[in-house]
Each structure stands twice: as structure tokens, then as C-alpha cells.
Amino acid sequence: MDIYYYVDHRKTLLELEFENRIVQFFSTDDLNSAKLRGRQNTFFYLNEANTIPFEAFNQLIMRCERFAILDYNPAGIENWCKTYIEDDRQHWPDQDVKLDVSTYKDNPYIPTEMVKEIEGLAKTDIDLYNVYSQGQWVQSRNLVFEKINICQDVPEGKVFFGLDFGWNDPSVCCKVTKVDDRIYIEQIFFKTKMLLKDIAEELHAIGVHKVYADNEPRTIKELRNRGIRIKPAKKGKDSIRQGLGFIRTHQIFIHEEALETIKEFREYKYKLDDQNDPTDIPLDLNNHSVDAVRYALSTALRGAVTIR
């Protein structure tokens, strides 16, 4: 917009100032942070509000002088954006909620390839298609993981690391701690356009002793040359279904700061057949963190595994 010259951009503080008006950017990851508790705003904006804990919204709205703007996709009818904002607060006597439903069709700048992906969902996942094309709340019938628990602490247990490679798609590393019939998942990184040297530096920085990854021989060899002890995950016929079945034999806990991983586990789905009934074939969407966890646990897949 050719106005950057007139704005005081304080990069280290993540702030913009123009004529005594300040815009601050901050994460809602840490619910105990002073950025949330006690802060005051004239107004605030939450991006992808359905991925943010209700407590974070509550801390902000109770000290907001004027109004808040929330954007979100209507996925998961149990989400607080629906139950509290749309179903409850929108009908309060003072009517302080205004709802604006839009879809990709309202965005003239959306890339053509993204339009094709969304419209293609009509053949693979009619529920997800209705979310993105109609702006409808849906009860997903084909979720791979029906219950995900969010945790603040991770107990001691057997630790595994898994790595899923990407470029335009994110490269993802997850730490998985197995304690009896429970698995605790932490997100080490979730980033696009990571070079192999970047991945190696991240792994060295946290002192990963061994990591299991997708079976890409050239990539694995290069990471080994950079001092990473990396092994290809055990794969074979039906390995995805077996891996998902093994994960589902556990209670799943994901650390509250692993926002992208929480989102992917909540949205990972099976394909629907011609009658819109779930199949046993997962969609190739929202699966980067899930794949990393599968790889991490691949060595634990020994002997007979009950698929459910």
C-alpha cells in the first residue's frame, strides 16, 4: 500500500505505530502469559479462532474496550466458536454479535489451484466441502481420531522422535512420549521451506539422539552426513492403516502449544465412498503431524496389532 515509510515498525517488539495508534502481534500459545492475562486492548483480532482455547478469548474479551473480530472455519460443531458465539451469545438481548458467513467464492484473489482443491472435495469429503464452499457447520462422520486431549505437562516415559519431510508442505518433527496406554505429543517444529541444514540444526539444538523419518534414502543420507542419527520408519503393505490403528489403541494427549499438530489431528479424516459413508482410506490432507507421529512409533509396531 506504499505506506510503510510512514509507519514505525518495531520488529523486536512485534509492533507497528502510526499517529499514536499501536498494533501489536502476539501468540495465544501461553495462557499464563502477561500478553493475555491483564492486557487491555481497544479491539483485537483472532485469526483461526477455532484453533484457539476459549480461555484465551475470554482473557482478551473481558478487558477489550470496544470490539473483537474473529475469523474461523466452521469445522467441528462442538467448537466454542459455535456453541458460545453463534448458538449462545449471538442471541443475547443486547445482540452484540454480528455474524458474516463467507466462502472461497467471495475471495477474488484465491489461487486457481486452491479453488480446484476445494471443489475437488465434493468427490472425496462432502462434509469438508460444505465447510469451505457453503460455510456450514458439520458433524464430521469420518474423523480418524474421535477424541484428542490437550495437556500442559508431559510425564516421563519412553520417548520417540518422528520426522515428516516437506517443502511447500511443512516439514514436521514431533516428540512422542509413550506411557502405558497413553501417548503425549509435542511439536518440535512445523515449518515450510526448510533446508536440510535447517532441519539438522533444529535437531542438534534440542539434542535428538535418534529420529525416525519417511523413507526417502537421499534425504536420510544427507541428514546422516550432517551428524543426525536418523532411520527410515518401518513401512510396508497397509502400514498407514496399521500405524493409525496402533495410535488409536492409546489415549492421545497433545501439548497445548502444538497448535498446528492439534489442528491436524482434529481434522484428519477418512475418505467417503459414493454413498458418503466413511472408508478405511485416509484423506491426504492435514496429515503431516500424524505421519511424523506414525514414523516415531513405527518401531513399536511389533507383532500383531489390533486395528480399530
Tab-separated table of C-alpha atoms in Angstrom:
chain	number	residue	atom	x	y	z
A	1	MET	CA	0.000	0.000	0.000
A	2	ASP	CA	3.110	2.196	-0.118
A	3	ILE	CA	2.715	3.488	3.450
A	4	TYR	CA	5.455	1.502	5.175
A	5	TYR	CA	7.747	4.532	5.173
A	6	TYR	CA	5.304	6.355	7.469
A	7	VAL	CA	4.948	3.505	9.981
A	8	ASP	CA	7.251	2.904	12.923
A	9	HIS	CA	7.864	-0.853	12.705
A	10	ARG	CA	9.414	-2.071	15.978
A	11	LYS	CA	10.371	-5.546	14.827
A	12	THR	CA	11.765	-6.871	18.107
A	13	LEU	CA	8.531	-5.927	19.894
A	14	LEU	CA	6.296	-7.101	17.008
A	15	GLU	CA	4.616	-3.689	16.940
A	16	LEU	CA	3.526	-1.121	14.392
A	17	GLU	CA	2.818	2.509	15.327
A	18	PHE	CA	1.204	5.199	13.212
A	19	GLU	CA	-0.022	8.537	14.582
A	20	ASN	CA	-0.172	7.292	18.189
A	21	ARG	CA	-2.065	4.135	17.221
A	22	ILE	CA	-0.314	0.875	18.002
A	23	VAL	CA	-0.866	-2.569	16.508
A	24	GLN	CA	0.679	-5.441	18.453
A	25	PHE	CA	1.102	-9.008	17.221
A	26	PHE	CA	1.232	-11.826	19.775
A	27	SER	CA	0.611	-15.528	20.153
A	28	THR	CA	-2.085	-17.070	22.338
A	29	ASP	CA	0.027	-20.178	22.999
A	30	ASP	CA	0.786	-19.435	26.642
A	31	LEU	CA	-2.423	-18.893	28.597
A	32	ASN	CA	-0.446	-17.720	31.634
A	33	SER	CA	1.494	-15.131	29.688
A	34	ALA	CA	1.182	-11.454	30.615
A	35	LYS	CA	0.307	-10.933	26.941
A	36	LEU	CA	-3.065	-12.475	27.718
A	37	ARG	CA	-3.698	-12.030	31.422
A	38	GLY	CA	-4.133	-8.376	32.334
A	39	ARG	CA	-3.583	-6.834	28.918
A	40	GLN	CA	-6.024	-4.225	27.627
A	41	ASN	CA	-6.982	-3.605	24.005
A	42	THR	CA	-9.181	-1.112	22.216
A	43	PHE	CA	-10.080	-4.011	19.936
A	44	PHE	CA	-8.435	-7.276	18.919
A	45	TYR	CA	-8.489	-9.742	16.052
A	46	LEU	CA	-8.125	-13.538	16.350
A	47	ASN	CA	-7.041	-15.433	13.261
A	48	GLU	CA	-8.381	-19.033	13.040
A	49	ALA	CA	-10.189	-18.558	16.323
A	50	ASN	CA	-11.488	-22.134	16.302
A	51	THR	CA	-7.924	-23.349	16.961
A	52	ILE	CA	-7.506	-21.070	19.995
A	53	PRO	CA	-8.580	-22.106	23.527
A	54	PHE	CA	-11.752	-20.442	24.816
A	55	GLU	CA	-9.836	-19.258	27.893
A	56	ALA	CA	-7.532	-17.202	25.667
A	57	PHE	CA	-10.520	-15.490	24.047
A	58	ASN	CA	-12.117	-14.950	27.463
A	59	GLN	CA	-8.992	-13.297	28.868
A	60	LEU	CA	-8.916	-10.870	25.952
A	61	ILE	CA	-12.613	-10.052	25.622
A	62	MET	CA	-13.136	-9.200	29.302
A	63	ARG	CA	-10.660	-6.300	29.007
A	64	CYS	CA	-11.496	-5.181	25.470
A	65	GLU	CA	-12.778	-1.608	25.263
A	66	ARG	CA	-14.755	-1.793	22.004
A	67	PHE	CA	-14.994	-4.979	19.929
A	68	ALA	CA	-13.271	-8.114	18.664
A	69	ILE	CA	-13.087	-9.699	15.215
A	70	LEU	CA	-12.820	-13.483	14.929
A	71	ASP	CA	-12.289	-15.483	11.766
A	72	TYR	CA	-12.643	-19.272	11.612
A	73	ASN	CA	-13.728	-22.227	9.512
A	74	PRO	CA	-16.923	-23.919	10.763
A	75	ALA	CA	-15.309	-27.320	11.341
A	76	GLY	CA	-16.425	-29.316	14.389
A	77	ILE	CA	-19.821	-28.370	15.794
A	78	GLU	CA	-18.589	-28.784	19.361
A	79	ASN	CA	-16.164	-25.860	18.991
A	80	TRP	CA	-16.729	-22.845	21.288
A	81	CYS	CA	-16.995	-20.547	18.257
A	82	LYS	CA	-20.271	-22.297	17.510
A	83	THR	CA	-21.554	-23.277	20.957
A	84	TYR	CA	-20.714	-19.986	22.705
A	85	ILE	CA	-20.518	-17.320	19.986
A	86	GLU	CA	-23.121	-18.433	17.439
A	87	ASP	CA	-25.545	-20.560	19.463
A	88	ASP	CA	-25.461	-18.599	22.716
A	89	ARG	CA	-24.006	-15.098	22.668
A	90	GLN	CA	-25.420	-14.164	19.278
A	91	HIS	CA	-28.889	-14.399	20.858
A	92	TRP	CA	-28.212	-12.333	23.974
A	93	PRO	CA	-30.664	-9.433	24.493
A	94	ASP	CA	-28.072	-6.797	23.611
A	95	GLN	CA	-27.256	-8.609	20.344
A	96	ASP	CA	-23.563	-7.794	20.483
A	97	VAL	CA	-22.543	-10.442	17.909
A	98	LYS	CA	-22.689	-9.899	14.156
A	99	LEU	CA	-22.109	-12.995	12.015
A	100	ASP	CA	-20.766	-12.741	8.470
A	101	VAL	CA	-20.596	-16.030	6.544
A	102	SER	CA	-18.286	-16.043	3.537
A	103	THR	CA	-16.622	-18.743	1.416
A	104	TYR	CA	-13.774	-19.008	-1.046
A	105	LYS	CA	-16.202	-17.745	-3.714
A	106	ASP	CA	-16.124	-14.331	-2.016
A	107	ASN	CA	-12.347	-14.074	-2.393
A	108	PRO	CA	-11.287	-12.779	-5.847
A	109	TYR	CA	-7.610	-13.320	-5.035
A	110	ILE	CA	-7.730	-17.040	-4.179
A	111	PRO	CA	-5.287	-19.073	-6.348
A	112	THR	CA	-6.812	-21.248	-9.068
A	113	GLU	CA	-5.119	-24.375	-7.698
A	114	MET	CA	-6.700	-23.823	-4.296
A	115	VAL	CA	-10.123	-23.482	-5.912
A	116	LYS	CA	-9.584	-26.841	-7.644
A	117	GLU	CA	-8.606	-28.465	-4.338
A	118	ILE	CA	-11.690	-27.137	-2.561
A	119	GLU	CA	-14.093	-28.061	-5.365
A	120	GLY	CA	-12.495	-31.499	-5.578
A	121	LEU	CA	-13.610	-32.152	-2.003
A	122	ALA	CA	-17.144	-32.621	-3.343
A	123	LYS	CA	-15.979	-36.050	-4.547
A	124	THR	CA	-13.793	-37.021	-1.588
A	125	ASP	CA	-15.309	-35.406	1.526
A	126	ILE	CA	-18.741	-33.812	1.199
A	127	ASP	CA	-18.660	-32.621	4.813
A	128	LEU	CA	-15.416	-30.717	4.337
A	129	TYR	CA	-16.724	-29.410	1.014
A	130	ASN	CA	-19.756	-27.970	2.799
A	131	VAL	CA	-17.469	-26.268	5.322
A	132	TYR	CA	-15.382	-24.490	2.680
A	133	SER	CA	-17.942	-23.955	-0.090
A	134	GLN	CA	-21.110	-23.323	1.935
A	135	GLY	CA	-19.738	-22.074	5.255
A	136	GLN	CA	-21.777	-24.718	7.067
A	137	TRP	CA	-21.065	-26.269	10.450
A	138	VAL	CA	-20.937	-30.040	10.049
A	139	GLN	CA	-20.644	-33.026	12.334
A	140	SER	CA	-17.813	-34.971	10.778
A	141	ARG	CA	-18.633	-38.652	10.387
A	142	ASN	CA	-15.231	-39.710	9.173
A	143	LEU	CA	-12.699	-38.441	11.713
A	144	VAL	CA	-9.704	-40.732	12.176
A	145	PHE	CA	-9.258	-39.658	15.811
A	146	GLU	CA	-12.500	-39.111	17.676
A	147	LYS	CA	-11.020	-37.779	20.918
A	148	ILE	CA	-7.929	-35.623	21.393
A	149	ASN	CA	-6.873	-34.459	24.869
A	150	ILE	CA	-4.926	-31.220	25.380
A	151	CYS	CA	-2.280	-31.195	28.118
A	152	GLN	CA	0.103	-28.713	29.724
A	153	ASP	CA	2.663	-31.181	31.083
A	154	VAL	CA	4.259	-34.349	29.737
A	155	PRO	CA	5.258	-37.169	32.138
A	156	GLU	CA	8.393	-39.257	31.828
A	157	GLY	CA	8.201	-42.292	29.598
A	158	LYS	CA	9.620	-43.935	26.512
A	159	VAL	CA	10.491	-41.187	24.026
A	160	PHE	CA	10.405	-41.380	20.232
A	161	PHE	CA	11.000	-38.688	17.602
A	162	GLY	CA	9.357	-38.682	14.172
A	163	LEU	CA	10.095	-36.508	11.136
A	164	ASP	CA	7.980	-35.851	8.042
A	165	PHE	CA	9.720	-34.101	5.153
A	166	GLY	CA	8.196	-31.292	3.124
A	167	TRP	CA	8.932	-28.083	1.250
A	168	ASN	CA	5.760	-26.266	0.234
A	169	ASP	CA	4.093	-28.652	2.653
A	170	PRO	CA	5.604	-28.305	6.127
A	171	SER	CA	8.479	-30.302	7.479
A	172	VAL	CA	7.324	-31.562	10.861
A	173	CYS	CA	9.132	-33.085	13.813
A	174	CYS	CA	7.162	-34.474	16.744
A	175	LYS	CA	8.331	-35.856	20.065
A	176	VAL	CA	6.170	-38.732	21.280
A	177	THR	CA	6.294	-39.930	24.874
A	178	LYS	CA	4.633	-43.305	25.462
A	179	VAL	CA	3.368	-44.100	28.957
A	180	ASP	CA	1.429	-47.374	29.100
A	181	ASP	CA	-1.716	-46.834	27.013
A	182	ARG	CA	-1.168	-43.079	26.676
A	183	ILE	CA	0.892	-41.104	24.173
A	184	TYR	CA	1.914	-37.486	24.693
A	185	ILE	CA	2.784	-35.473	21.586
A	186	GLU	CA	4.942	-32.360	21.473
A	187	GLN	CA	5.689	-30.331	18.355
A	188	ILE	CA	9.385	-29.632	17.820
A	189	PHE	CA	8.924	-27.732	14.563
A	190	PHE	CA	6.278	-27.292	11.876
A	191	LYS	CA	7.696	-25.147	9.073
A	192	THR	CA	7.614	-24.837	5.298
A	193	LYS	CA	10.640	-24.389	3.028
A	194	MET	CA	13.128	-25.882	5.484
A	195	LEU	CA	16.506	-26.754	4.002
A	196	LEU	CA	18.193	-29.936	5.215
A	197	LYS	CA	20.760	-27.841	7.069
A	198	ASP	CA	17.876	-26.089	8.869
A	199	ILE	CA	16.367	-29.425	9.877
A	200	ALA	CA	19.745	-30.678	11.099
A	201	GLU	CA	20.349	-27.501	13.108
A	202	GLU	CA	16.916	-27.771	14.775
A	203	LEU	CA	17.520	-31.418	15.710
A	204	HIS	CA	21.029	-30.742	17.016
A	205	ALA	CA	19.723	-27.794	19.057
A	206	ILE	CA	17.362	-29.981	21.068
A	207	GLY	CA	19.787	-32.898	21.312
A	208	VAL	CA	17.765	-35.515	19.438
A	209	HIS	CA	19.640	-38.811	19.697
A	210	LYS	CA	17.582	-40.761	17.176
A	211	VAL	CA	14.759	-39.821	14.828
A	212	TYR	CA	12.565	-41.949	12.567
A	213	ALA	CA	11.533	-40.447	9.256
A	214	ASP	CA	9.796	-41.100	5.977
A	215	ASN	CA	11.737	-43.495	3.768
A	216	GLU	CA	13.494	-41.013	1.479
A	217	PRO	CA	17.000	-42.518	1.076
A	218	ARG	CA	18.726	-39.450	-0.392
A	219	THR	CA	17.344	-37.087	2.247
A	220	ILE	CA	18.162	-39.520	5.054
A	221	LYS	CA	21.712	-39.930	3.738
A	222	GLU	CA	22.271	-36.165	3.639
A	223	LEU	CA	20.997	-35.739	7.199
A	224	ARG	CA	23.262	-38.565	8.347
A	225	ASN	CA	26.165	-36.713	6.743
A	226	ARG	CA	25.182	-33.750	8.933
A	227	GLY	CA	25.506	-35.849	12.073
A	228	ILE	CA	21.869	-36.802	12.584
A	229	ARG	CA	21.151	-40.348	13.718
A	230	ILE	CA	18.151	-40.981	11.502
A	231	LYS	CA	16.427	-44.167	10.451
A	232	PRO	CA	13.676	-44.811	7.919
A	233	ALA	CA	10.377	-45.753	9.522
A	234	LYS	CA	9.167	-49.299	9.074
A	235	LYS	CA	6.831	-49.303	6.113
A	236	GLY	CA	5.100	-51.917	4.054
A	237	LYS	CA	1.741	-53.117	2.880
A	238	ASP	CA	-1.045	-51.499	4.911
A	239	SER	CA	1.482	-49.646	7.093
A	240	ILE	CA	-0.608	-46.450	7.229
A	241	ARG	CA	-3.726	-48.262	8.430
A	242	GLN	CA	-1.721	-50.296	10.926
A	243	GLY	CA	0.042	-47.201	12.208
A	244	LEU	CA	-3.206	-45.297	12.680
A	245	GLY	CA	-4.749	-48.322	14.372
A	246	PHE	CA	-1.796	-48.525	16.758
A	247	ILE	CA	-2.102	-44.831	17.639
A	248	ARG	CA	-5.816	-45.287	18.325
A	249	THR	CA	-5.137	-48.044	20.838
A	250	HIS	CA	-3.796	-45.231	23.069
A	251	GLN	CA	-5.259	-42.197	24.754
A	252	ILE	CA	-3.881	-39.250	22.800
A	253	PHE	CA	-2.590	-36.148	24.586
A	254	ILE	CA	-1.164	-33.200	22.643
A	255	HIS	CA	0.697	-30.346	24.320
A	256	GLU	CA	-1.308	-27.114	24.292
A	257	GLU	CA	1.462	-25.220	22.454
A	258	ALA	CA	1.421	-27.636	19.494
A	259	LEU	CA	-1.271	-25.661	17.681
A	260	GLU	CA	-0.699	-26.992	14.165
A	261	THR	CA	-0.479	-30.567	15.413
A	262	ILE	CA	-3.706	-30.198	17.413
A	263	LYS	CA	-5.429	-28.804	14.320
A	264	GLU	CA	-4.234	-31.629	12.080
A	265	PHE	CA	-5.184	-34.407	14.494
A	266	ARG	CA	-8.638	-32.874	14.913
A	267	GLU	CA	-9.194	-32.540	11.164
A	268	TYR	CA	-7.607	-35.771	9.875
A	269	LYS	CA	-10.301	-37.772	8.075
A	270	TYR	CA	-11.101	-40.886	6.103
A	271	LYS	CA	-12.315	-40.659	2.528
A	272	LEU	CA	-16.037	-41.082	1.884
A	273	ASP	CA	-17.410	-43.526	-0.680
A	274	ASP	CA	-20.040	-42.857	-3.346
A	275	GLN	CA	-22.762	-43.104	-0.679
A	276	ASN	CA	-20.875	-40.635	1.528
A	277	ASP	CA	-20.023	-43.349	4.036
A	278	PRO	CA	-16.517	-43.464	5.586
A	279	THR	CA	-13.938	-45.796	4.048
A	280	ASP	CA	-10.726	-47.109	5.640
A	281	ILE	CA	-8.584	-44.891	3.389
A	282	PRO	CA	-7.391	-41.622	4.974
A	283	LEU	CA	-7.518	-38.381	3.002
A	284	ASP	CA	-4.143	-36.980	2.006
A	285	LEU	CA	-4.898	-33.763	3.922
A	286	ASN	CA	-3.916	-32.486	7.382
A	287	ASN	CA	-1.580	-35.437	7.829
A	288	HIS	CA	1.923	-34.050	8.298
A	289	SER	CA	1.977	-34.231	12.098
A	290	VAL	CA	0.097	-37.527	12.050
A	291	ASP	CA	2.703	-39.001	9.705
A	292	ALA	CA	5.522	-37.765	11.951
A	293	VAL	CA	3.871	-39.469	14.944
A	294	ARG	CA	3.348	-42.662	12.921
A	295	TYR	CA	7.025	-42.716	11.984
A	296	ALA	CA	8.071	-42.085	15.575
A	297	LEU	CA	6.033	-45.074	16.763
A	298	SER	CA	6.812	-47.356	13.811
A	299	THR	CA	9.399	-49.363	15.780
A	300	ALA	CA	6.801	-50.001	18.487
A	301	LEU	CA	4.637	-51.721	15.883
A	302	ARG	CA	5.814	-55.263	16.573
A	303	GLY	CA	3.762	-58.418	16.342
A	304	ALA	CA	0.020	-58.474	15.952
A	305	VAL	CA	-1.719	-55.120	16.143
A	306	THR	CA	-5.432	-54.739	16.616
A	307	ILE	CA	-6.838	-52.367	14.013
A	308	ARG	CA	-9.856	-50.424	15.235
